[in-house]
Coordinates of N, CA, C and O in Angstrom, one line a residue:
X1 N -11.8 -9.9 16.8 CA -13.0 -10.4 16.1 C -13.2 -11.8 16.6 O -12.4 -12.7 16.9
X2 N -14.6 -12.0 16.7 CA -15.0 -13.3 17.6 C -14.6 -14.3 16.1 O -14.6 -13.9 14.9
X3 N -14.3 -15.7 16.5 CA -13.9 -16.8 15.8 C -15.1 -16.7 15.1 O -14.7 -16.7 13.9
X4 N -16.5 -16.7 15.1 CA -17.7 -17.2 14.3 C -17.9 -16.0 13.3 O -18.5 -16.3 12.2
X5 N -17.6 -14.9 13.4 CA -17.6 -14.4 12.5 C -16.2 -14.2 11.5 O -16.4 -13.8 10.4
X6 N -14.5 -14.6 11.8 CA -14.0 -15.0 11.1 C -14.4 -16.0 10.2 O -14.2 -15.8 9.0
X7 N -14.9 -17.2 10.5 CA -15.4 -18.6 9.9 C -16.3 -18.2 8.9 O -16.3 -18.6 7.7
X8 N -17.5 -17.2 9.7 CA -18.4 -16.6 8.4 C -17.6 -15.9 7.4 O -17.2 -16.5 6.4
X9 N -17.3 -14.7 7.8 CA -16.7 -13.9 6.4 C -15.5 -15.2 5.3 O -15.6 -15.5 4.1
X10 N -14.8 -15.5 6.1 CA -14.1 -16.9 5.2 C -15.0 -17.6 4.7 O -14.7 -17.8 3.6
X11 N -15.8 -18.0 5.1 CA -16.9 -18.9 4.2 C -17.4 -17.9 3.0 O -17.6 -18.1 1.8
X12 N -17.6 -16.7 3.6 CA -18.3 -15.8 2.6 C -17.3 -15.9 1.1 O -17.8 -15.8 0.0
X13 N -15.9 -15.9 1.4 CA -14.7 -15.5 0.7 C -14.6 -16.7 -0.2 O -14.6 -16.4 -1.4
X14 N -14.4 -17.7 0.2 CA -15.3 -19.4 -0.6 C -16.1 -18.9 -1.3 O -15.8 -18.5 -2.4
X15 N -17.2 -18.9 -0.8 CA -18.5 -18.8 -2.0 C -18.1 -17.8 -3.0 O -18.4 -18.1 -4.1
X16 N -17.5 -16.5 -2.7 CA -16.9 -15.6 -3.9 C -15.9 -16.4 -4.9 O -15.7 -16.0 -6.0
X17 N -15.2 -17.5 -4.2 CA -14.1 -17.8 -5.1 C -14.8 -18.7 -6.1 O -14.2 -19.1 -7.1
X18 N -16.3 -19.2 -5.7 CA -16.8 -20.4 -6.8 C -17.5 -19.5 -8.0 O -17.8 -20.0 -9.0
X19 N -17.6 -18.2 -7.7 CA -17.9 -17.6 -9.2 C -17.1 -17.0 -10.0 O -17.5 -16.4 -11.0
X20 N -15.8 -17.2 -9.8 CA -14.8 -17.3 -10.9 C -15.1 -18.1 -11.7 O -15.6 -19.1 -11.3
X21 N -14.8 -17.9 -13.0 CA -14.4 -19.0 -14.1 C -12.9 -19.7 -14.3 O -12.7 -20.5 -15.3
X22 N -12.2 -19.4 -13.7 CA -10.9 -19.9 -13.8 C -10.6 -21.5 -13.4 O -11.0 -21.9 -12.3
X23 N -10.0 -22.3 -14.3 CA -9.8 -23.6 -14.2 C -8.3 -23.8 -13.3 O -7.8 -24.8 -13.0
X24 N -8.1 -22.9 -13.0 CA -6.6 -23.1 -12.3 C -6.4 -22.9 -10.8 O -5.8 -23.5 -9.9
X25 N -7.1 -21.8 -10.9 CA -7.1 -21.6 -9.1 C -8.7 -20.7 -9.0 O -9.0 -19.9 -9.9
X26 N -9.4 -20.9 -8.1 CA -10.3 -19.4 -8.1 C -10.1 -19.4 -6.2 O -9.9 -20.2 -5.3
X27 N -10.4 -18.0 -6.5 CA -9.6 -16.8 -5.5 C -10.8 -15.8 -4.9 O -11.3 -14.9 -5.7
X28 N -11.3 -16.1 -3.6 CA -12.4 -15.2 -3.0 C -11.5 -13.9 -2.1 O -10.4 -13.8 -1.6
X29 N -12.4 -13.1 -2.2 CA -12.0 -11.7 -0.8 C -12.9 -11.0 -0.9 O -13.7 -10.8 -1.8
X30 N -12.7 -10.6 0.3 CA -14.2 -10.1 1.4 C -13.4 -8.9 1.9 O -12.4 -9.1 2.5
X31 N -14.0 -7.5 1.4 CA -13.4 -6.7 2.8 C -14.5 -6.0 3.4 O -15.4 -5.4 2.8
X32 N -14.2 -6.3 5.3 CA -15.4 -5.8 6.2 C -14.9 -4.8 6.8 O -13.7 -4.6 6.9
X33 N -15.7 -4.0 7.1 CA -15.2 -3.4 8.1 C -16.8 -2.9 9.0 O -17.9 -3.0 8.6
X34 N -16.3 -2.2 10.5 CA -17.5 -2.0 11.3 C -18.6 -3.5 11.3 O -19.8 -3.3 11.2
X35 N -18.2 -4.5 11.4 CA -18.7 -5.7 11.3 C -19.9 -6.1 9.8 O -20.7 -6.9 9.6
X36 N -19.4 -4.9 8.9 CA -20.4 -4.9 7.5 C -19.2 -5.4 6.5 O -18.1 -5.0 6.4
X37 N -20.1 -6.4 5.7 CA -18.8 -6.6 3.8 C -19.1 -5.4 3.3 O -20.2 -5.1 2.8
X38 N -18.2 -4.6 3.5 CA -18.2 -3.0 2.1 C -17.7 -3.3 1.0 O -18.0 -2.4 0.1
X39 N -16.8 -4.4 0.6 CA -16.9 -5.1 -0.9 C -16.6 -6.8 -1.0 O -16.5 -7.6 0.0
X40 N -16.5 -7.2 -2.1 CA -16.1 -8.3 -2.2 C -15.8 -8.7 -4.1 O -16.5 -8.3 -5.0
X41 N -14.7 -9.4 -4.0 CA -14.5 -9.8 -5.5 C -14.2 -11.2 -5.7 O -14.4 -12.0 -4.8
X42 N -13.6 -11.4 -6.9 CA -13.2 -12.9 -7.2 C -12.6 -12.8 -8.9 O -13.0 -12.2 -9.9
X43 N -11.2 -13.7 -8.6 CA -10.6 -13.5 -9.8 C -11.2 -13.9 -11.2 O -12.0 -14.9 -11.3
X44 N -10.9 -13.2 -11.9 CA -11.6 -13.4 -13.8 C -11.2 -12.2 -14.4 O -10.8 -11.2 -13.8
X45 N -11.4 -12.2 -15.6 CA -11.5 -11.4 -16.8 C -11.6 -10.0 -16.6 O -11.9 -9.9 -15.4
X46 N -11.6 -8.9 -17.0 CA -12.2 -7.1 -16.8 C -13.9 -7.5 -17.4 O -14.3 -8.3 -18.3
X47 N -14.8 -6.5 -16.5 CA -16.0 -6.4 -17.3 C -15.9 -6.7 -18.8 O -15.0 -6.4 -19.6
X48 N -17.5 -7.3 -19.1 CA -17.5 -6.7 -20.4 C -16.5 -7.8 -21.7 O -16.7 -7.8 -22.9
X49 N -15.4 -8.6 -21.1 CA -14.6 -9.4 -21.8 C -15.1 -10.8 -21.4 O -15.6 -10.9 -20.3
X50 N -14.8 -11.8 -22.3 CA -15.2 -13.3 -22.3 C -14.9 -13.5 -20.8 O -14.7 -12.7 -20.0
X51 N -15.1 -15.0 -20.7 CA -14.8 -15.4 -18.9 C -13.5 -16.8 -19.5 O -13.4 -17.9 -18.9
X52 N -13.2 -16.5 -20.0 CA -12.0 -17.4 -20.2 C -10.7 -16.7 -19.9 O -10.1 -15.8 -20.6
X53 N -10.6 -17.2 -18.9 CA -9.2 -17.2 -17.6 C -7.5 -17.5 -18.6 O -6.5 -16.8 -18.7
X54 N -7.8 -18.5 -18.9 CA -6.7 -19.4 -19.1 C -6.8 -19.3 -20.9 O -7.8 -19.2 -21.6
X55 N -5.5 -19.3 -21.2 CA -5.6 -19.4 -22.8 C -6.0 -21.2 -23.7 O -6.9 -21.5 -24.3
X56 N -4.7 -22.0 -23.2 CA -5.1 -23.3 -23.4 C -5.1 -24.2 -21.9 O -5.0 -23.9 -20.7
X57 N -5.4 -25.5 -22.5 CA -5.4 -26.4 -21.9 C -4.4 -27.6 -22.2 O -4.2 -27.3 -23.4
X58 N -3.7 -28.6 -22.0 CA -3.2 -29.3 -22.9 C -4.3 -30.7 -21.8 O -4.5 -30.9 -20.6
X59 N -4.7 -31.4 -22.9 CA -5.2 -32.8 -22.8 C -4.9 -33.9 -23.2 O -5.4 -34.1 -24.3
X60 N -3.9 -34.9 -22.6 CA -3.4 -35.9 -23.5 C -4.5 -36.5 -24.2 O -4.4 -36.9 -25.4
X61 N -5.9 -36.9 -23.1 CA -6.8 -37.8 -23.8 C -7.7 -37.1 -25.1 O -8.5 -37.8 -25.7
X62 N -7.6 -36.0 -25.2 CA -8.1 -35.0 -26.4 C -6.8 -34.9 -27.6 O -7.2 -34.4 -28.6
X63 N -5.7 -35.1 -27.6 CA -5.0 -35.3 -28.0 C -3.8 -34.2 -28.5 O -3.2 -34.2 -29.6
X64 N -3.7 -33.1 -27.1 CA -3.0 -31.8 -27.6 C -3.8 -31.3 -26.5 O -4.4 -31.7 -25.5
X65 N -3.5 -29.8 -27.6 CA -3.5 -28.4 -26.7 C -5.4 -28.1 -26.7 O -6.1 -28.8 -27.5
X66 N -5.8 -27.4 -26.0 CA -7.5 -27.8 -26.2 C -7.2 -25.4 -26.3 O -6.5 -24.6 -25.7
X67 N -8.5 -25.2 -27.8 CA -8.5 -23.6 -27.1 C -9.5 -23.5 -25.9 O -10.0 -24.4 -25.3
X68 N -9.5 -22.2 -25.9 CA -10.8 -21.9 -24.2 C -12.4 -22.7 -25.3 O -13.2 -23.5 -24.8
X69 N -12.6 -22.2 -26.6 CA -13.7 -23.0 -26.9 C -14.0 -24.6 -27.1 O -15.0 -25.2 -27.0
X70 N -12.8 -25.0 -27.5 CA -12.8 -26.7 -26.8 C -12.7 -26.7 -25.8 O -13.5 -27.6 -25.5
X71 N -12.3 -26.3 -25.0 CA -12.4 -26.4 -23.2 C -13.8 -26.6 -22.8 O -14.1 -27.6 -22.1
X72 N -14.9 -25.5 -23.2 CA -15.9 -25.3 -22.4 C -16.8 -26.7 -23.9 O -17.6 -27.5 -23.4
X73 N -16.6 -26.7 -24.7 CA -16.9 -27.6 -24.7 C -16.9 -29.2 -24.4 O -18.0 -29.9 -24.3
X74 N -15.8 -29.5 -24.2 CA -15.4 -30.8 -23.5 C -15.8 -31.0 -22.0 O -16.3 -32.0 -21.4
X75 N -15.4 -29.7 -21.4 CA -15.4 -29.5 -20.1 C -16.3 -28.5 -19.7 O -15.8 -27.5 -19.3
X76 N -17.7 -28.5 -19.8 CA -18.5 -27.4 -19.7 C -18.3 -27.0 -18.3 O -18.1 -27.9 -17.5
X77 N -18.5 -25.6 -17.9 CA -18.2 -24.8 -16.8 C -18.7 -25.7 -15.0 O -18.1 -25.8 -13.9
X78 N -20.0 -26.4 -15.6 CA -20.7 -26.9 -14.5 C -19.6 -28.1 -13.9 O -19.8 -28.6 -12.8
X79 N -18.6 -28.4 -14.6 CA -18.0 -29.7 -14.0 C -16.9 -29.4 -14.0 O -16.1 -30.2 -14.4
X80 N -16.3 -27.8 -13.5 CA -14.9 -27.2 -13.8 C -14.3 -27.7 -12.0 O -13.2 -28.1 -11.7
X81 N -15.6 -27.5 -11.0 CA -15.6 -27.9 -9.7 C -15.2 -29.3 -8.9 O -15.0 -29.6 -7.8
X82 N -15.3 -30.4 -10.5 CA -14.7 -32.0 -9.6 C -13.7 -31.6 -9.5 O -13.1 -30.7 -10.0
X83 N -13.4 -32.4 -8.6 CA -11.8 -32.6 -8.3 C -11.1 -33.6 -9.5 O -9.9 -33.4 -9.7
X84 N -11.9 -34.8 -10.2 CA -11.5 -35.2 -11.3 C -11.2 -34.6 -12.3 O -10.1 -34.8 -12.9
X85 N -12.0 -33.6 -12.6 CA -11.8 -32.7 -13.7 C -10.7 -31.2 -13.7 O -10.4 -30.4 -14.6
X86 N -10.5 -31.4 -12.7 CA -9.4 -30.7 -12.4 C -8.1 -31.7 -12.3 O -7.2 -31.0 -12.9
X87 N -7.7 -32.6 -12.0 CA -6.9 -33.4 -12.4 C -6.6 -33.5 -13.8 O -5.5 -33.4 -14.2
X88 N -7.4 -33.6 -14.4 CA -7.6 -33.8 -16.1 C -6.8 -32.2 -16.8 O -6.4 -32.1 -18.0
X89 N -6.8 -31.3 -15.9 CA -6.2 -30.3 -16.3 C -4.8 -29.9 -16.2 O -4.5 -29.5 -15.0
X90 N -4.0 -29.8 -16.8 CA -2.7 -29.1 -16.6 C -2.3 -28.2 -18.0 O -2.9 -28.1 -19.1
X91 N -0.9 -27.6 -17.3 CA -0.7 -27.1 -18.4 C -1.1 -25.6 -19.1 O -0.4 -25.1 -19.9
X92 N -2.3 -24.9 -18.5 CA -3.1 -23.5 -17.9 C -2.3 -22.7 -18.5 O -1.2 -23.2 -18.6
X93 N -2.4 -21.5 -18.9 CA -1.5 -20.5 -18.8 C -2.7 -19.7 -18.5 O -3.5 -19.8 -19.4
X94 N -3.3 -18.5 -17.4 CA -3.2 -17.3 -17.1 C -3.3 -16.5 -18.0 O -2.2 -16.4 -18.5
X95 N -4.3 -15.6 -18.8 CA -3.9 -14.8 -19.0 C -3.6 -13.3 -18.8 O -4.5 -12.7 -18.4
X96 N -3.0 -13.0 -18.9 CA -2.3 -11.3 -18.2 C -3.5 -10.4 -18.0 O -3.7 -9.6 -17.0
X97 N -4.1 -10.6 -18.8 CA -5.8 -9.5 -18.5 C -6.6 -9.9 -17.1 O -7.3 -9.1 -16.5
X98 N -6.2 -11.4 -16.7 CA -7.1 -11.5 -15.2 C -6.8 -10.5 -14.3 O -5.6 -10.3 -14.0
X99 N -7.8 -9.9 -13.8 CA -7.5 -9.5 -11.7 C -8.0 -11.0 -10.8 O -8.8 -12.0 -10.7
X100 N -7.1 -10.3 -10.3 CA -7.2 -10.8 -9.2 C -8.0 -10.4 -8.1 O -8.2 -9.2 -7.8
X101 N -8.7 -11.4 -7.3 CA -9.8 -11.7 -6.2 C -9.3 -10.0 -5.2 O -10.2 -9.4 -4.7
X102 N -8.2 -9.6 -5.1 CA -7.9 -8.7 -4.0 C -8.1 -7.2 -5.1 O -8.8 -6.2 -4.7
X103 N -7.4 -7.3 -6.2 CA -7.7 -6.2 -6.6 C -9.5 -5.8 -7.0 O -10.3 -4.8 -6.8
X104 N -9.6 -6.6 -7.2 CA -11.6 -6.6 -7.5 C -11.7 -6.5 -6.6 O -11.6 -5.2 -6.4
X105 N -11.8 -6.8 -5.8 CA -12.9 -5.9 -4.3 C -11.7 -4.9 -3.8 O -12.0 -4.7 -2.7
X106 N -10.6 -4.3 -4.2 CA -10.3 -3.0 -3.6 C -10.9 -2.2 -4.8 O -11.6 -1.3 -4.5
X107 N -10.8 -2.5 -6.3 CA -11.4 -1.8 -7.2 C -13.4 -1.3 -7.0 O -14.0 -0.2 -7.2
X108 N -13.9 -2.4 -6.5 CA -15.4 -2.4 -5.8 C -15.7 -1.4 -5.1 O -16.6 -0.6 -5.2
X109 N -14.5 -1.5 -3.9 CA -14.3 -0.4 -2.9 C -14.3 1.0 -3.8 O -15.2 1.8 -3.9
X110 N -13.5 0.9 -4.1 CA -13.1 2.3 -4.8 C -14.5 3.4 -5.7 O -14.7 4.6 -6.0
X111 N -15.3 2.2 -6.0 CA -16.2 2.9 -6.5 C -17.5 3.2 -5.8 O -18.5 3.8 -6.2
X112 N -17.3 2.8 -4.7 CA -18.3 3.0 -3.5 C -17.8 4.4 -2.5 O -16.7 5.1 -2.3
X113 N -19.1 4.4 -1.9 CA -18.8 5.7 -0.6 C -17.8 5.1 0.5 O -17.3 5.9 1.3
X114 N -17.5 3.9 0.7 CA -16.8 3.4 1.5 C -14.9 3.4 1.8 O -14.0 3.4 0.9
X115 N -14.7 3.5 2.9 CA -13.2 3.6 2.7 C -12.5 2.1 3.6 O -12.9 1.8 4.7
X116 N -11.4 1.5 2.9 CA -10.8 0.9 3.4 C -10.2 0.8 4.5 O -10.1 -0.3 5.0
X117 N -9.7 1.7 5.0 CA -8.8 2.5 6.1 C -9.6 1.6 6.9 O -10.8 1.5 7.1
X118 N -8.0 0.9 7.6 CA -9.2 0.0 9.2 C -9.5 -1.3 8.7 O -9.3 -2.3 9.4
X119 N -10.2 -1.6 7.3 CA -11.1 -2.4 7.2 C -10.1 -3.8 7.5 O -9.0 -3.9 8.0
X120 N -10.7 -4.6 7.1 CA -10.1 -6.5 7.1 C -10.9 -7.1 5.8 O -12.0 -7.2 5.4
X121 N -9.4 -7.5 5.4 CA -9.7 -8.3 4.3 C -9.6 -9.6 4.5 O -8.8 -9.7 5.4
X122 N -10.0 -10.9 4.1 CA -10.6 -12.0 4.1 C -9.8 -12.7 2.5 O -10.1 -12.3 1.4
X123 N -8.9 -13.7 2.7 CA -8.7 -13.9 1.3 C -8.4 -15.8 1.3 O -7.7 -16.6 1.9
X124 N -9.2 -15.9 0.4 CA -8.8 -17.5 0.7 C -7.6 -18.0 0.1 O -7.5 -19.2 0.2
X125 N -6.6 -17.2 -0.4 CA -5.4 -17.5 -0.7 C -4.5 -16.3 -0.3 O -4.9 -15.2 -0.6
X126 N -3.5 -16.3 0.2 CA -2.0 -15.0 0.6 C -2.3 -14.2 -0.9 O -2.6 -14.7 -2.0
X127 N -2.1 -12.9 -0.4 CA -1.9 -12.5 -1.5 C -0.6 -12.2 -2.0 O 0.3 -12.0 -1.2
X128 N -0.4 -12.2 -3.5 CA 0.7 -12.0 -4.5 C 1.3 -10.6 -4.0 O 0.5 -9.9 -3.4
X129 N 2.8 -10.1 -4.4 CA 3.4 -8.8 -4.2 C 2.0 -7.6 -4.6 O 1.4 -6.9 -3.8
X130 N 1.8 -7.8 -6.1 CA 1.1 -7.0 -6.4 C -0.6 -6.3 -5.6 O -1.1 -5.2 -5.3
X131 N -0.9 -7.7 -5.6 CA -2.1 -7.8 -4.6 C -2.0 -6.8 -3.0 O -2.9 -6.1 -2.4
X132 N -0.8 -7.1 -2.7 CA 0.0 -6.9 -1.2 C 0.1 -5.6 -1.7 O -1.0 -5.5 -2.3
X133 N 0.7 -4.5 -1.9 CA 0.7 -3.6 -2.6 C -0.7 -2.6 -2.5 O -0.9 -1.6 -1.8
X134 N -1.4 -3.1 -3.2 CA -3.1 -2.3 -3.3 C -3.7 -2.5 -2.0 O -4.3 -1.6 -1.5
X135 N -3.7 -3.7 -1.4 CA -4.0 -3.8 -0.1 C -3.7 -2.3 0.7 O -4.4 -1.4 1.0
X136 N -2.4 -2.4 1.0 CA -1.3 -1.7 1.6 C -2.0 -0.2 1.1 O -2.0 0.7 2.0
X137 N -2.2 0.1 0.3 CA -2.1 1.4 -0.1 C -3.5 1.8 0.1 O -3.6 3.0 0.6
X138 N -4.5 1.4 -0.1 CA -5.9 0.9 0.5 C -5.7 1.4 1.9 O -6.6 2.1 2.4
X139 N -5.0 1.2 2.4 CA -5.7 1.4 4.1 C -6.1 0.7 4.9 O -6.4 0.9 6.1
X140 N -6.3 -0.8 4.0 CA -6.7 -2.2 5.0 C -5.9 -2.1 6.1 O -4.9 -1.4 6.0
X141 N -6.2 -2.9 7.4 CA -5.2 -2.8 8.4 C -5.1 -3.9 8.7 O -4.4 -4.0 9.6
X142 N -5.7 -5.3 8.2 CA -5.6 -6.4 8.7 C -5.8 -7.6 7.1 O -6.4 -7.4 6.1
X143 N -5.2 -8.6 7.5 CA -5.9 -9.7 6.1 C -5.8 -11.0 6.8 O -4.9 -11.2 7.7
X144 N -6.5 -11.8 6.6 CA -6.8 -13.2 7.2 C -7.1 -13.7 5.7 O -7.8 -13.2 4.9
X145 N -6.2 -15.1 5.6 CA -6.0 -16.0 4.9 C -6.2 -17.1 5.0 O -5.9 -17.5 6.1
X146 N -6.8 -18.1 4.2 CA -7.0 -19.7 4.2 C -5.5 -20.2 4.1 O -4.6 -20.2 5.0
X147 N -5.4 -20.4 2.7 CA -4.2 -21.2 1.9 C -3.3 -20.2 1.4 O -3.7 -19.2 0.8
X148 N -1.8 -20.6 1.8 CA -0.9 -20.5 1.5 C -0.8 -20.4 0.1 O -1.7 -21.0 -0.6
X149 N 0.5 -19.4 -0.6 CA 0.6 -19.4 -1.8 C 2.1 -19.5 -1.8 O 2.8 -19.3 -0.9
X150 N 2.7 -19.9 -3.4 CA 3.9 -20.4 -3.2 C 4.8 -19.0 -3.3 O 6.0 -19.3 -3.1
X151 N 4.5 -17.6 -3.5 CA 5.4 -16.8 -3.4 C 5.0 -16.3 -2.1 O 3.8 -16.1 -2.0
X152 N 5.5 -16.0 -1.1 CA 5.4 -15.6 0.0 C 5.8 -13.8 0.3 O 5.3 -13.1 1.2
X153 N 6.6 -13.5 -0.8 CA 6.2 -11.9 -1.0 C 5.7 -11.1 -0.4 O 6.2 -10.3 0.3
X154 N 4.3 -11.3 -0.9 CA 3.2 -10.4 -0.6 C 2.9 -10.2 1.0 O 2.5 -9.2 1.6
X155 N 3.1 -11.6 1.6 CA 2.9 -11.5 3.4 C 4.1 -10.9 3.6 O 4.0 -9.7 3.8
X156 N 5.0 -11.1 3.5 CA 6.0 -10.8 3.6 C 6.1 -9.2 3.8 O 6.3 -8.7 4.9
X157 N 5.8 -8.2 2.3 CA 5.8 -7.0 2.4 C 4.4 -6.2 3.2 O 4.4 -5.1 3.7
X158 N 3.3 -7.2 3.2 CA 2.2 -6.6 4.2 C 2.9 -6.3 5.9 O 2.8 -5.3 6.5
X159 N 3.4 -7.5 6.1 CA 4.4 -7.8 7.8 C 4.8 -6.6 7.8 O 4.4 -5.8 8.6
X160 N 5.9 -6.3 6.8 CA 6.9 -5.1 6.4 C 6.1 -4.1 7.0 O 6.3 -3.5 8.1
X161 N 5.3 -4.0 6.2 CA 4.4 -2.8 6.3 C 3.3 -2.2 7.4 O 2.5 -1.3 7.5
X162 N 4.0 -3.2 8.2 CA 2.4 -2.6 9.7 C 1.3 -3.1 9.2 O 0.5 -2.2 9.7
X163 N 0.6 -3.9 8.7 CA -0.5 -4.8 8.1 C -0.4 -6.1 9.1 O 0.6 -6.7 9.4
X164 N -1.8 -6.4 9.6 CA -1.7 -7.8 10.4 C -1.8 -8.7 9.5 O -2.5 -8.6 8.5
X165 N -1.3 -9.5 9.7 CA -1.5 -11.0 8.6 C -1.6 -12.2 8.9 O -0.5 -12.7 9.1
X166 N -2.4 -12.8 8.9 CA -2.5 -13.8 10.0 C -3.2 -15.3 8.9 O -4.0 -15.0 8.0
X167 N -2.8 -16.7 9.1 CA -3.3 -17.5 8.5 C -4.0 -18.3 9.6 O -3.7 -18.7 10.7
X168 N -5.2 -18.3 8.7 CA -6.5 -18.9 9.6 C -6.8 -20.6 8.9 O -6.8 -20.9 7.7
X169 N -7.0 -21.5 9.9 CA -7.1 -23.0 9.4 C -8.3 -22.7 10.0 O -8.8 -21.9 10.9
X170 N -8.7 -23.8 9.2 CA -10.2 -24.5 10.2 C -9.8 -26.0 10.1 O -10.5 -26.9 10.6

């Protein structure tokens, strides 16, 4: 695949990850195949449930633990994107109900006429074991990655698996 359309679909996989609501990490993926996106997702909540990612926050300058409705009030969604205001944040916990960016667009897939088999996935972060896993079973045959994740796993068992895996910088 020519460089300019890696750079595009990665860019594409960016702009998926800015419509997460998640204050902790947001997570884009793109899967193409035959030079067409046949899905794309981004981590958050199941349909149909709130968009609060994370249970608390802890804020020293608020003075404690913040819930998700102090959060969006203090910190309304529009300024979740500084990088100040992300500093201001630690402390996050995840909650177990999020998907993740890789399973939403194999889930997308799945409900479409399209098949993975072949396709390339696009992820602006490695995916997790679990992630690695649905890929794998999916039929993707390739994944291009931005950033590095601290469990390494998931590349790990994709390699294992006859899966290309390749980390792309710009």
């Amino acid at each position: 695949m020519k460089q300019k359309f890696i750079s595009l679909y990665m860019d594409w996989a960016e702009r998926c990850s800015k419509l997460s609501h998640a204050m902790r990490l947001q997570v884009g993926a793109v899967i193409v195949k035959d030079d067409s996106v046949i899905s794309y997702g981004y981590n958050g909540m199941p349909a149909g449930w709130d968009n609060n990612c994370e249970d608390k926050v802890f804020d020293p300058g608020a003075g404690g633990w913040l819930s998700p409705e102090e959060i969006e009030i203090k910190y309304p969604y529009e300024e979740w994107h500084s990088e100040a205001e992300r500093n201001v944040r630690y402390g996050l916990k995840t909650k177990p109900e999020v998907l993740h960016a890789e399973s939403n667009a194999i889930a997308k897939l799945a409900k479409s006429n399209n098949s993975g088999v072949g396709a390339t996935m696009f992820i602006t972060h490695a995916p997790c074991m679990e992630c690695a896993k649905l890929i794998f079973q999916s039929g993707i045959g390739s994944v291009l990655y931005r950033n590095s994740y601290r469990d390494t796993s998931g590349v790990e068992f994709l390699e294992k698996s006859g899966v290309k895996v390749e980390q792309v910088e710009f």
